[in-house]
C-alpha angles and dihedrals in degrees: 000000000000092000092055091051090050091052091054092049097051096076090049091052091047092052091048091049091050091050091051093049093048092046091050092048092048091050092049092049091049091052090049090053090054091048091050091050091050092050091048091052091049090048092050092049090050091047093052097039098049120148115270101220100046134085091276098261117116094186127071102229 
């Protein structure tokens, strides 16, 4: 009796686990998009506001 109940609960747990994994991945990807946008904005600011008397590079590498 308990084994039959366990068999019916396994698909439910698998679906819930899949939802949690996809939600976590989606949240991480969304955070990475915001980080990429922030880095792009900083790069553009550095590109526009470079020092006048230097070789033209605003970064050190």
